[in-house]
Short mmCIF file of C-alpha atoms in Angstrom, two decimals:
data_model
loop_
_atom_site.label_atom_id
_atom_site.label_comp_id
_atom_site.label_asym_id
_atom_site.label_seq_id
_atom_site.Cartn_x
_atom_site.Cartn_y
_atom_site.Cartn_z
CA MET T 1 26.39 -20.20 91.04
CA LYS T 2 27.65 -21.64 94.27
CA GLU T 3 24.16 -21.49 95.37
CA TYR T 4 22.74 -22.92 92.51
CA TRP T 5 25.00 -26.29 92.81
CA THR T 6 24.19 -26.65 96.83
CA ALA T 7 20.41 -26.27 96.30
CA LEU T 8 20.54 -28.90 93.27
CA ALA T 9 22.64 -31.29 95.60
CA SER T 10 20.04 -30.88 98.72
CA LEU T 11 17.31 -32.10 95.90
CA MET T 12 19.28 -34.91 94.89
CA GLY T 13 19.43 -35.85 98.18
CA ALA T 14 16.14 -35.34 99.36
CA PHE T 15 14.77 -37.45 95.92
CA ALA T 16 17.05 -40.15 97.20
CA PHE T 17 16.14 -40.56 100.42
CA LEU T 18 12.04 -40.33 99.32
CA GLN T 19 13.08 -43.44 97.29
CA GLY T 20 14.76 -45.49 100.27
CA VAL T 21 11.70 -44.89 101.89
CA LEU T 22 8.91 -45.68 99.02
CA HIS T 23 10.88 -49.18 98.52
CA THR T 24 10.92 -49.90 102.08
CA VAL T 25 7.14 -48.81 102.26
CA PHE T 26 6.30 -50.43 98.84
CA PRO T 27 7.86 -54.51 98.16
CA ALA T 28 9.32 -54.87 94.96
CA GLU T 29 5.72 -57.39 94.14
CA LEU T 30 3.74 -54.17 95.39
CA ARG T 31 5.40 -51.92 92.76
CA VAL T 32 5.20 -54.43 89.97
CA VAL T 33 1.08 -55.10 90.59
CA LEU T 34 0.65 -50.65 90.41
CA ALA T 35 2.58 -50.77 87.20
CA ARG T 36 0.17 -53.37 85.57
CA LEU T 37 -2.49 -51.43 87.10
CA LEU T 38 -1.43 -48.21 85.80
CA GLY T 39 -1.10 -49.53 82.17
CA ARG T 40 -4.69 -51.26 82.07
CA VAL T 41 -5.82 -48.08 83.33
CA THR T 42 -3.68 -46.20 80.69
CA ARG T 43 -4.40 -48.55 77.80
CA ALA T 44 -8.06 -48.45 78.60
CA PHE T 45 -8.29 -44.42 78.35
CA SER T 46 -6.09 -44.67 74.86
CA PRO T 47 -7.65 -44.31 71.35
CA TYR T 48 -4.41 -47.03 70.55
CA CYS T 49 -3.83 -51.13 70.33
CA TYR T 50 -0.29 -52.28 70.95
CA PHE T 51 0.53 -55.76 69.21
CA ASP T 52 4.19 -57.37 69.74
CA VAL T 53 5.61 -59.80 67.13
CA THR T 54 8.47 -61.17 68.74
CA GLU T 55 11.56 -62.16 66.79
CA THR T 56 11.06 -65.94 68.41
CA ASP T 57 8.28 -67.96 69.62
CA GLY T 58 9.65 -70.41 72.20
CA MET T 59 12.69 -71.95 70.93
CA SER T 60 11.41 -71.71 67.26
CA THR T 61 11.92 -68.81 65.06
CA ASN T 62 8.74 -66.59 64.24
CA GLU T 63 7.60 -66.74 60.56
CA ILE T 64 5.54 -63.18 61.11
CA TYR T 65 8.66 -61.82 62.34
CA ASP T 66 10.29 -62.12 59.24
CA ALA T 67 7.73 -61.91 56.77
CA VAL T 68 7.46 -58.24 58.35
CA GLN T 69 11.20 -57.46 58.82
CA LEU T 70 11.45 -57.57 54.75
CA TYR T 71 8.00 -56.31 54.61
CA LEU T 72 9.69 -52.90 56.11
CA SER T 73 12.41 -53.11 54.30
CA SER T 74 10.60 -51.85 51.02
CA THR T 75 8.92 -49.17 53.10
CA ALA T 76 11.45 -47.88 55.15
CA ALA T 77 14.38 -47.32 52.81
CA PRO T 78 12.75 -44.02 51.22
CA ALA T 79 11.57 -43.26 55.13
CA ALA T 80 12.87 -39.90 56.17
CA GLY T 81 15.08 -39.89 58.93
CA ALA T 82 14.64 -43.67 60.07
CA ARG T 83 18.28 -45.61 60.59
CA LEU T 84 18.63 -48.74 58.80
CA SER T 85 20.15 -51.77 59.12
CA LEU T 86 21.54 -53.63 55.81
CA SER T 87 21.96 -57.21 55.24
CA ARG T 88 22.19 -59.11 52.48
CA PRO T 89 20.73 -63.07 52.73
CA LEU T 90 22.04 -65.79 51.53
CA ASN T 91 21.21 -66.93 47.81
CA ALA T 92 19.97 -63.35 47.76
CA SER T 93 21.02 -60.88 44.41
CA SER T 94 20.42 -57.63 46.35
CA PHE T 95 20.26 -56.00 49.74
CA THR T 96 17.31 -55.70 51.93
CA PHE T 97 17.00 -52.91 54.66
CA GLY T 98 15.55 -52.70 58.52
CA LEU T 99 14.63 -50.82 61.15
CA ALA T 100 17.42 -50.12 63.72
CA ALA T 101 16.72 -50.40 67.31
CA SER T 102 13.66 -48.42 68.85
CA ASP T 103 13.28 -46.38 65.08
CA ARG T 104 9.89 -46.57 64.03
CA VAL T 105 8.00 -46.17 60.40
CA VAL T 106 4.80 -45.39 59.42
CA ASP T 107 2.98 -47.44 57.04
CA ALA T 108 -0.57 -46.67 55.64
CA PHE T 109 -3.18 -49.75 54.44
CA ARG T 110 -6.67 -48.93 53.28
CA GLY T 111 -6.50 -45.77 54.25
CA ALA T 112 -5.82 -46.52 57.85
CA SER T 113 -2.40 -45.51 59.41
CA VAL T 114 -0.16 -47.65 61.52
CA THR T 115 2.85 -47.58 63.47
CA TRP T 116 5.79 -49.84 63.62
CA GLU T 117 8.10 -49.78 65.97
CA HIS T 118 11.46 -52.30 66.25
CA VAL T 119 12.30 -52.95 70.01
CA VAL T 120 15.69 -54.05 71.24
CA ALA T 121 15.97 -55.29 74.91
CA PRO T 122 18.74 -57.18 76.32
CA ARG T 123 18.04 -60.68 77.83
CA GLN T 124 18.34 -61.76 81.14
CA GLY T 125 21.13 -64.45 82.00
CA GLN T 126 19.63 -67.59 80.83
CA GLY T 127 20.77 -70.99 82.28
CA PHE T 128 22.03 -74.17 80.78
CA SER T 129 20.56 -74.94 77.08
CA TRP T 130 20.88 -77.13 73.83
CA ARG T 131 19.93 -74.12 72.24
CA PRO T 132 21.49 -70.63 73.08
CA LEU T 133 19.14 -67.91 72.88
CA PRO T 134 20.22 -64.36 71.13
CA GLU T 135 21.89 -62.24 73.26
CA GLU T 136 19.10 -59.87 72.77
CA LYS T 137 15.29 -60.20 72.68
CA ARG T 138 13.95 -58.16 69.29
CA ARG T 139 10.60 -57.48 68.57
CA PHE T 140 8.14 -55.30 66.43
CA THR T 141 5.33 -53.52 67.75
CA LEU T 142 2.46 -52.81 65.86
CA ARG T 143 0.49 -49.61 66.51
CA ILE T 144 -3.20 -48.89 65.24
CA ARG T 145 -6.13 -47.27 66.10
CA ARG T 146 -9.23 -49.16 67.76
CA GLY T 147 -11.69 -48.23 64.87
CA ASP T 148 -9.09 -49.54 62.64
CA ARG T 149 -9.03 -53.22 64.03
CA ASP T 150 -11.28 -55.13 62.41
CA LYS T 151 -10.35 -53.33 59.02
CA LEU T 152 -6.93 -54.14 59.08
CA LEU T 153 -6.36 -57.49 60.99
CA PRO T 154 -6.26 -60.35 59.72
CA ALA T 155 -6.13 -58.70 56.23
CA TYR T 156 -2.90 -56.26 56.87
CA LEU T 157 -1.22 -59.17 57.70
CA ASP T 158 -2.03 -61.51 55.05
CA HIS T 159 -0.99 -58.72 52.65
CA ILE T 160 2.54 -58.65 54.87
CA LEU T 161 3.12 -62.20 54.39
CA ALA T 162 1.96 -61.79 50.65
CA SER T 163 4.18 -59.22 49.79
CA ALA T 164 7.37 -60.84 52.50
CA ALA T 165 6.84 -63.64 49.74
CA ASP T 166 6.77 -62.35 46.68
CA ILE T 167 10.18 -60.16 48.55
CA ARG T 168 12.02 -63.01 48.87
CA ARG T 169 11.36 -64.49 45.10
CA ARG T 170 12.32 -61.78 43.42
CA SER T 171 15.19 -60.96 45.56
CA GLN T 172 16.89 -65.06 45.13
CA ASP T 173 17.83 -66.06 41.77
CA ARG T 174 15.62 -67.72 39.54
CA LEU T 175 15.82 -71.30 38.56
CA LEU T 176 15.88 -73.25 35.61
CA TYR T 177 14.54 -76.82 36.12
CA THR T 178 14.77 -79.90 33.84
CA ASN T 179 13.45 -83.36 34.08
CA ALA T 180 15.96 -85.04 30.93
CA ARG T 181 17.25 -87.84 32.63
CA GLY T 182 14.48 -90.27 32.43
CA GLY T 183 12.43 -93.48 33.95
CA GLY T 184 10.96 -90.86 36.64
CA ALA T 185 14.46 -90.90 38.25
CA MET T 186 14.77 -88.71 41.53
CA ASP T 187 17.99 -86.31 42.92
CA ALA T 188 19.17 -86.95 46.18
CA ARG T 189 16.17 -84.50 47.92
CA GLY T 190 13.75 -86.72 46.36
CA LEU T 191 13.12 -84.74 43.23
CA PRO T 192 12.73 -85.45 39.91
CA TRP T 193 13.61 -81.87 38.61
CA ASP T 194 17.19 -80.94 38.48
CA PRO T 195 17.45 -77.10 38.95
CA VAL T 196 20.03 -74.74 37.57
CA PRO T 197 20.88 -70.77 37.90
CA PHE T 198 18.48 -69.30 35.71
CA LYS T 199 20.95 -66.46 33.65
CA HIS T 200 18.64 -65.22 30.33
CA PRO T 201 18.74 -61.79 29.88
CA SER T 202 16.33 -61.19 27.72
CA THR T 203 13.50 -58.92 28.82
CA PHE T 204 10.19 -57.06 26.95
CA ASP T 205 12.86 -54.46 26.58
CA THR T 206 15.03 -56.13 24.30
CA LEU T 207 12.37 -58.22 22.64
CA ALA T 208 11.97 -57.95 18.83
CA MET T 209 8.10 -57.26 18.81
CA ASP T 210 5.84 -54.87 18.28
CA PRO T 211 5.94 -52.36 20.65
CA GLU T 212 1.67 -52.57 21.35
CA ARG T 213 1.65 -56.29 21.14
CA LYS T 214 4.39 -56.63 23.83
CA ALA T 215 2.04 -54.25 25.85
CA ARG T 216 -0.80 -56.29 25.54
CA ILE T 217 0.67 -59.58 26.47
CA MET T 218 2.51 -57.53 29.55
CA ALA T 219 -0.73 -56.53 30.42
CA ASP T 220 -2.18 -59.57 30.26
CA LEU T 221 0.83 -61.13 32.79
CA ARG T 222 0.12 -58.35 35.10
CA ASP T 223 -3.45 -59.24 35.38
CA PHE T 224 -2.91 -62.64 36.15
CA ALA T 225 -0.52 -61.88 38.61
CA GLU T 226 -2.37 -59.67 40.33
CA GLY T 227 -5.49 -61.65 40.04
CA SER T 228 -5.75 -63.89 42.87
CA ALA T 229 -9.14 -62.24 44.16
CA PHE T 230 -10.65 -62.28 40.60
CA TYR T 231 -10.05 -66.06 39.99
CA GLU T 232 -11.12 -67.46 43.90
CA ARG T 233 -14.13 -65.00 42.92
CA THR T 234 -14.95 -66.80 39.31
CA GLY T 235 -14.26 -70.24 40.61
CA ARG T 236 -11.06 -71.08 38.75
CA ALA T 237 -8.40 -72.61 39.10
CA TRP T 238 -5.43 -69.80 38.91
CA LYS T 239 -3.69 -70.65 36.07
CA ARG T 240 -3.23 -69.70 32.03
CA GLY T 241 -1.99 -70.83 29.17
CA TYR T 242 0.29 -69.09 26.75
CA LEU T 243 0.68 -70.93 22.85
CA LEU T 244 3.73 -69.20 21.07
CA TYR T 245 3.89 -70.22 17.61
CA GLY T 246 5.69 -69.14 14.03
CA PRO T 247 8.30 -69.80 12.14
CA PRO T 248 11.73 -70.56 13.83
CA GLY T 249 14.21 -67.98 14.83
CA THR T 250 11.21 -65.80 15.66
CA GLY T 251 12.12 -65.32 19.42
CA LYS T 252 10.02 -67.64 21.53
CA SER T 253 12.40 -68.95 23.49
CA SER T 254 13.07 -65.28 24.44
CA MET T 255 9.58 -64.82 25.12
CA ILE T 256 9.31 -67.27 27.58
CA ALA T 257 12.57 -65.96 29.17
CA ALA T 258 11.06 -62.20 28.84
CA MET T 259 8.26 -63.30 30.42
CA ALA T 260 9.91 -65.42 33.43
CA ASN T 261 11.85 -62.58 34.18
CA PHE T 262 8.99 -59.95 34.09
CA LEU T 263 7.02 -62.37 36.83
CA GLY T 264 9.76 -63.52 38.23
CA TYR T 265 8.73 -66.70 37.98
CA ASP T 266 10.97 -69.78 38.69
CA VAL T 267 10.90 -72.07 34.96
CA TYR T 268 10.12 -75.89 34.34
CA ASP T 269 11.41 -76.94 30.67
CA LEU T 270 9.24 -80.27 30.65
CA GLU T 271 11.42 -82.55 28.03
CA LEU T 272 7.98 -85.33 27.00
CA THR T 273 10.10 -87.23 25.75
CA GLU T 274 11.84 -88.24 29.10
CA VAL T 275 8.08 -88.98 30.11
CA GLY T 276 7.65 -92.56 30.70
CA SER T 277 4.14 -92.33 31.36
CA ASN T 278 0.97 -90.39 32.41
CA ALA T 279 1.40 -91.18 35.93
CA GLU T 280 4.79 -90.16 36.01
CA LEU T 281 3.97 -86.51 33.77
CA ARG T 282 1.12 -86.20 36.93
CA LYS T 283 4.28 -86.63 39.39
CA LEU T 284 6.04 -83.31 37.83
CA LEU T 285 3.41 -81.32 38.09
CA MET T 286 2.89 -82.24 41.68
CA LYS T 287 6.75 -81.05 42.33
CA THR T 288 6.58 -78.10 40.40
CA THR T 289 6.09 -74.74 42.58
CA SER T 290 3.64 -72.14 42.63
CA LYS T 291 5.17 -69.11 40.59
CA SER T 292 6.54 -71.07 38.05
CA ILE T 293 6.15 -71.37 34.24
CA ILE T 294 5.60 -74.44 33.23
CA VAL T 295 6.82 -74.86 28.86
CA ILE T 296 6.78 -77.83 26.60
CA GLU T 297 8.95 -76.20 23.38
CA ASP T 298 8.29 -78.00 20.09
CA ILE T 299 5.39 -80.16 21.29
CA ASP T 300 4.28 -81.02 17.99
CA CYS T 301 8.36 -82.58 17.21
CA SER T 302 8.51 -83.91 21.22
CA VAL T 303 6.03 -86.94 21.22
CA ASP T 304 3.12 -87.74 18.64
CA LEU T 305 0.32 -85.35 19.26
CA THR T 306 -1.92 -84.94 15.95
CA ASN T 307 -5.35 -84.58 15.38
CA ARG T 308 -7.41 -87.07 16.08
CA ALA T 309 -9.09 -86.92 12.55
CA SER T 310 -5.89 -87.78 11.53
CA ALA T 311 -5.91 -91.01 13.82
CA ALA T 312 -9.41 -91.56 12.66
CA ALA T 313 -8.62 -91.32 9.00
CA ALA T 314 -5.59 -94.03 9.57
CA ALA T 315 -8.04 -96.47 11.02
CA GLN T 316 -9.45 -97.23 8.08
CA GLN T 317 -6.32 -97.64 6.67
CA PRO T 318 -4.17 -100.61 6.42
CA LYS T 319 -2.15 -100.75 9.81
CA ALA T 320 1.34 -99.68 9.20
CA LEU T 321 4.20 -101.53 11.70
CA PRO T 322 3.60 -99.60 15.13
CA ARG T 323 5.88 -97.22 16.24
CA PRO T 324 7.77 -97.14 19.86
CA SER T 325 7.07 -93.56 20.21
CA SER T 326 3.38 -93.99 19.27
CA ILE T 327 0.76 -91.72 21.31
CA ASP T 328 -1.34 -94.64 21.54
CA GLY T 329 0.98 -97.22 22.28
CA ASP T 330 -0.64 -100.27 23.62
CA PRO T 331 1.57 -102.67 25.33
CA HIS T 332 -0.34 -106.04 23.84
CA GLN T 333 0.76 -104.98 20.45
CA ASP T 334 2.40 -107.33 18.65
CA GLY T 335 6.12 -105.86 18.17
CA GLY T 336 6.07 -103.22 20.20
CA GLY T 337 7.87 -104.53 22.84
CA ALA T 338 7.72 -102.77 26.50
CA SER T 339 8.32 -99.66 24.65
CA THR T 340 5.02 -99.15 24.24
CA ALA T 341 3.58 -99.92 26.89
CA ARG T 342 5.53 -95.90 27.89
CA SER T 343 3.57 -93.44 26.41
CA ILE T 344 1.82 -90.18 27.20
CA THR T 345 -1.54 -90.01 25.75
CA LEU T 346 -2.78 -86.84 24.57
CA SER T 347 -6.12 -86.96 27.65
CA GLY T 348 -2.94 -87.12 29.60
CA LEU T 349 -1.46 -83.81 28.75
CA LEU T 350 -5.26 -82.58 28.62
CA ASN T 351 -5.32 -84.12 32.42
CA PHE T 352 -2.09 -82.53 32.89
CA THR T 353 -2.76 -78.79 31.60
CA ASP T 354 -6.76 -78.53 32.29
CA GLY T 355 -7.50 -81.83 34.06
CA LEU T 356 -8.15 -81.83 38.03
CA TRP T 357 -4.13 -82.58 39.00
CA SER T 358 -3.55 -78.95 37.52
CA CYS T 359 -5.02 -77.25 40.12
CA CYS T 360 -2.95 -78.55 42.86
CA GLY T 361 -1.04 -75.32 42.85
CA ALA T 362 -1.66 -71.88 42.54
CA GLU T 363 -0.38 -69.01 40.44
CA ARG T 364 0.90 -71.37 37.47
CA ILE T 365 2.03 -70.16 33.49
CA PHE T 366 1.57 -73.37 30.37
CA VAL T 367 3.29 -72.43 27.52
CA PHE T 368 3.58 -74.70 25.01
CA THR T 369 6.04 -73.70 21.42
CA THR T 370 5.42 -74.87 17.81
CA ASN T 371 6.35 -74.30 14.62
CA HIS T 372 3.04 -75.84 12.99
CA ILE T 373 0.04 -75.11 15.03
CA GLU T 374 -2.22 -76.83 12.14
CA LYS T 375 -0.32 -80.14 13.46
CA LEU T 376 -1.69 -79.70 17.39
CA ASP T 377 -5.51 -81.68 18.40
CA PRO T 378 -8.36 -78.82 18.66
CA ALA T 379 -8.91 -79.91 22.12
CA LEU T 380 -5.13 -78.64 22.89
CA LEU T 381 -5.81 -75.23 21.66
CA ARG T 382 -9.25 -74.21 22.94
CA SER T 383 -9.60 -71.42 25.83
CA GLY T 384 -8.93 -72.74 29.33
CA ARG T 385 -5.83 -74.80 28.31
CA MET T 386 -4.27 -72.15 25.50
CA ASP T 387 -5.91 -68.96 26.69
CA MET T 388 -3.94 -66.32 24.55
CA HIS T 389 -2.26 -67.41 21.25
CA ILE T 390 0.51 -65.53 20.27
CA PHE T 391 1.91 -65.65 16.48
CA MET T 392 5.51 -64.33 16.51
CA SER T 393 5.94 -63.47 12.76
CA TYR T 394 8.82 -62.58 10.41
CA CYS T 395 10.94 -59.30 11.77
CA SER T 396 8.75 -56.23 11.44
CA PHE T 397 10.25 -52.55 10.96
CA GLN T 398 8.97 -51.84 14.45
CA ALA T 399 10.67 -54.86 15.61
CA LEU T 400 14.13 -54.29 13.56
CA LYS T 401 14.15 -50.77 15.04
CA ILE T 402 14.02 -52.40 18.47
CA LEU T 403 17.52 -55.25 17.23
CA LEU T 404 19.22 -51.72 15.95
CA LYS T 405 18.78 -50.39 19.58
CA ASN T 406 19.98 -53.54 20.96
CA TYR T 407 22.95 -54.70 18.44
CA LEU T 408 24.07 -50.78 17.19
CA ALA T 409 23.42 -48.71 20.33
CA LEU T 410 21.52 -46.65 18.75
CA GLN T 411 19.54 -43.77 20.57
CA ASP T 412 16.19 -42.41 20.24
CA ASP T 413 17.47 -39.40 18.39
CA GLU T 414 20.12 -40.70 16.32
CA LEU T 415 16.86 -43.57 15.15
CA GLN T 416 14.91 -39.93 14.17
CA HIS T 417 18.43 -39.07 12.22
CA PHE T 418 18.67 -42.09 9.97
CA ALA T 419 14.40 -42.27 9.82
CA ALA T 420 14.90 -39.58 6.55
CA SER T 421 17.82 -41.30 5.01
CA GLN T 422 17.75 -43.85 1.78
CA VAL T 423 18.94 -46.94 3.72
CA MET T 424 16.33 -46.66 6.58
CA LYS T 425 13.76 -46.22 3.68
CA GLY T 426 15.21 -49.22 2.03
CA LEU T 427 14.90 -51.14 5.33
CA GLU T 428 11.39 -50.42 5.47
CA GLU T 429 10.92 -51.18 1.99
CA TRP T 430 12.08 -54.32 1.99
CA ILE T 431 12.00 -55.68 4.86
CA ASP T 432 8.40 -57.15 4.39
CA ALA T 433 9.64 -58.65 1.12
CA ALA T 434 12.42 -60.52 2.58
CA GLU T 435 10.26 -62.37 5.07
CA ILE T 436 13.41 -62.75 7.49
CA THR T 437 13.83 -63.60 11.03
CA PRO T 438 14.72 -62.00 14.18
CA ALA T 439 16.93 -64.14 14.65
CA ASP T 440 18.69 -63.72 11.17
CA VAL T 441 18.59 -59.90 11.78
CA SER T 442 20.24 -60.15 14.40
CA GLU T 443 23.62 -62.11 13.28
CA VAL T 444 23.76 -59.80 10.61
CA LEU T 445 24.02 -57.13 13.13
CA ILE T 446 26.44 -58.95 15.33
CA LYS T 447 28.50 -59.29 12.45
CA ASN T 448 28.68 -55.91 11.12
CA ARG T 449 28.71 -54.25 14.47
CA ARG T 450 32.47 -52.79 14.34
CA SER T 451 31.91 -51.88 11.10
CA GLY T 452 29.97 -48.10 11.72
CA LYS T 453 26.57 -48.28 12.31
CA GLU T 454 25.21 -46.61 8.79
CA GLU T 455 27.99 -49.41 7.28
CA ALA T 456 26.19 -51.99 9.05
CA MET T 457 22.22 -50.98 8.39
CA GLN T 458 23.73 -50.44 4.53
CA GLU T 459 25.04 -54.42 4.85
CA LEU T 460 21.82 -55.38 6.55
CA LEU T 461 19.44 -53.45 3.46
CA ASP T 462 21.81 -55.88 1.33
CA VAL T 463 20.47 -58.87 2.42
CA PHE T 464 16.87 -57.73 2.63
CA LYS T 465 17.15 -57.24 -1.06
CA ALA T 466 18.59 -60.46 -1.79
CA ARG T 467 16.27 -62.54 0.23
CA ALA T 468 13.80 -60.74 -1.51
CA GLU T 469 15.12 -61.15 -4.69
CA LYS T 470 15.80 -64.98 -4.14
CA ARG T 471 12.11 -65.49 -2.64
CA ARG T 472 10.64 -64.28 -5.95
CA ARG T 473 12.83 -66.32 -8.48
CA GLU T 474 12.08 -69.04 -6.37
CA SER T 475 8.25 -68.21 -6.41
CA GLY T 476 8.21 -67.29 -9.81
CA GLY T 477 5.79 -63.53 -8.56
CA PRO T 478 6.25 -60.19 -10.02
CA ALA T 479 9.21 -58.22 -9.74
CA SER T 480 8.31 -55.53 -7.47
CA ALA T 481 9.21 -56.26 -4.31
CA GLY T 482 6.90 -56.67 -1.35
CA THR T 483 3.30 -56.49 -3.48
CA GLU T 484 0.46 -58.24 -1.79
CA ALA T 485 0.11 -60.36 -5.29
CA GLY T 486 3.56 -61.60 -5.36
CA VAL T 487 3.53 -62.77 -1.30
CA ALA T 488 -0.17 -63.57 -2.27
CA ASN T 489 1.07 -66.62 -4.84
CA GLU T 490 3.88 -67.25 -3.07
CA GLU T 491 1.88 -68.96 -0.05
CA GLU T 492 -0.28 -70.43 -1.83
CA GLU T 493 2.25 -72.13 -3.81
CA GLU T 494 4.56 -73.42 -0.45
CA GLU T 495 0.68 -73.99 0.89
CA GLU T 496 -0.06 -76.57 -2.24
CA GLU T 497 3.89 -78.04 -1.89
CA LYS T 498 3.26 -78.79 1.66
CA ARG T 499 0.01 -80.76 1.10
CA ALA T 500 1.72 -82.71 -1.77
CA LEU T 501 4.22 -83.51 0.18
CA GLU T 502 2.16 -84.70 3.45
CA SER T 503 -0.21 -86.23 1.96
CA PRO T 504 1.00 -89.76 0.90
CA LYS T 505 2.43 -89.84 4.13
CA GLU T 506 -0.78 -89.13 5.21
CA LYS T 507 -2.79 -91.61 3.29
CA ALA T 508 -0.02 -94.19 3.85
CA ASN T 509 -0.10 -94.76 7.65
CA GLY T 510 -2.36 -91.81 8.80
CA ILE T 511 0.33 -90.47 10.89
CA ASP T 512 2.61 -87.06 9.80
CA ASN T 513 6.08 -87.78 10.57
CA SER T 514 7.33 -85.05 9.40
CA CYS T 515 8.86 -84.32 12.50
CA GLY T 516 10.57 -87.69 14.02
CA GLY T 517 12.59 -90.17 12.27
CA GLY T 518 9.83 -93.49 10.91
CA GLY T 519 11.30 -93.44 7.48
CA ASP T 520 11.87 -97.12 7.89
CA ASP T 521 8.12 -97.93 8.25
CA GLU T 522 6.73 -95.86 5.63
CA PRO T 523 5.32 -98.27 3.16
CA ALA T 524 7.34 -98.73 -0.12
CA GLU T 525 4.54 -97.19 -1.95
CA ALA T 526 4.63 -93.98 -0.14
CA LYS T 527 8.20 -93.43 -1.01
CA LYS T 528 7.71 -93.72 -4.26
CA GLN T 529 4.49 -90.87 -4.32
CA VAL T 530 7.09 -89.40 -2.33
#
């Protein structure tokens, strides 16, 4: 053993002597040149090529470095054996993972394999600087095969930047913007939108709607979000319009929240009554961001956007007093004053949704809601403006089962157990005849959620029967619940009553004022007819 240590010491001494001789014969500059030459020869015969992505680019941060760090946080987390760093950015709702120093991870893109390595080295002493640099130099090194270079670059980097932007958007809290401040006022940042955190819990899992219809809507939204190449190839603006119509309380606002949570988009709630002119409307559109949902709720009640056929018929009738909120307000009309000069026209709204200004941005969704689709102009409903019409109907039996799961915590096996019970059969039999909205069903379940599951379902069945009986008495239809003839007679009578109430107003001033005040402007003869 003693001879072994003696031989090792002699070998180390000889190595130190040889190193001293080399340093004396070959100066440092020559050694650097030889190292560079050896590296070039090695790289010339290597099947790989390398790219460095440094943390800083001069005095500014490197955007690609941050994007790679976020992108690898989604691919490095499940990597076996990788040492990861854990962080949580400011205003973020989730944690992100990253590669630790001198660790590597393998990724794949378009069938090619790439390797990322995180290199951390101490920075040499720096002199005085107004902006001190970090003590360590960090960079990501990308290794790819030479034959895959043209296939991966720059498409792979574009993929990383897009994925990082999506991860950054999904990890941050979504915002709800509103313009309800009037006059096109700006905030301290010069923006006309006021943001608040968007915390609506509605999702497609909790939305009371038939599962097949929800699946179609989710597939359409998914195709839109992933359709960048399709819209670019077809020459269409990357936007889509949805019209939600139906009775009040059928879940139109919950549908909008579910769409925002499903896509991870911000929501812009546009209040048309606070917009003074078409120019202000365009400015509001220009200040919206991509990957957002622009919502106009109750469009038939916010401003007067009636059919142009009604306006043409009104032109042949004696004109009534001008309304301050008229869509076609003219600043030169007598009695209108300055209020009529500030108005939104139907043409301005159409250009807002499908004109040249609507293309100033990408990946936007326009959502209009209304309780009376027949009051909207056909030009606003055509494809290209409102691409998908979604009817939010009364609560169906499939939607009822979703509400029972949400409010009574019923599991699938419990629903199957109750399926053969009399109360469940009664709910299925009477729900169509009751014509009850999901909001009313939710209220009944909330009031009886502590009474027990069977008691709550029995109370809901009693409400269904009471509503169906009330509708039967009001319509004068047959006594049997849920018959098609009774429902058809009732719908016909409701339409006749509606036409009887609306026709005197249309004859008087050619405008349907059912959503806003205008009682003082109606002629006395029209009031007598009503």
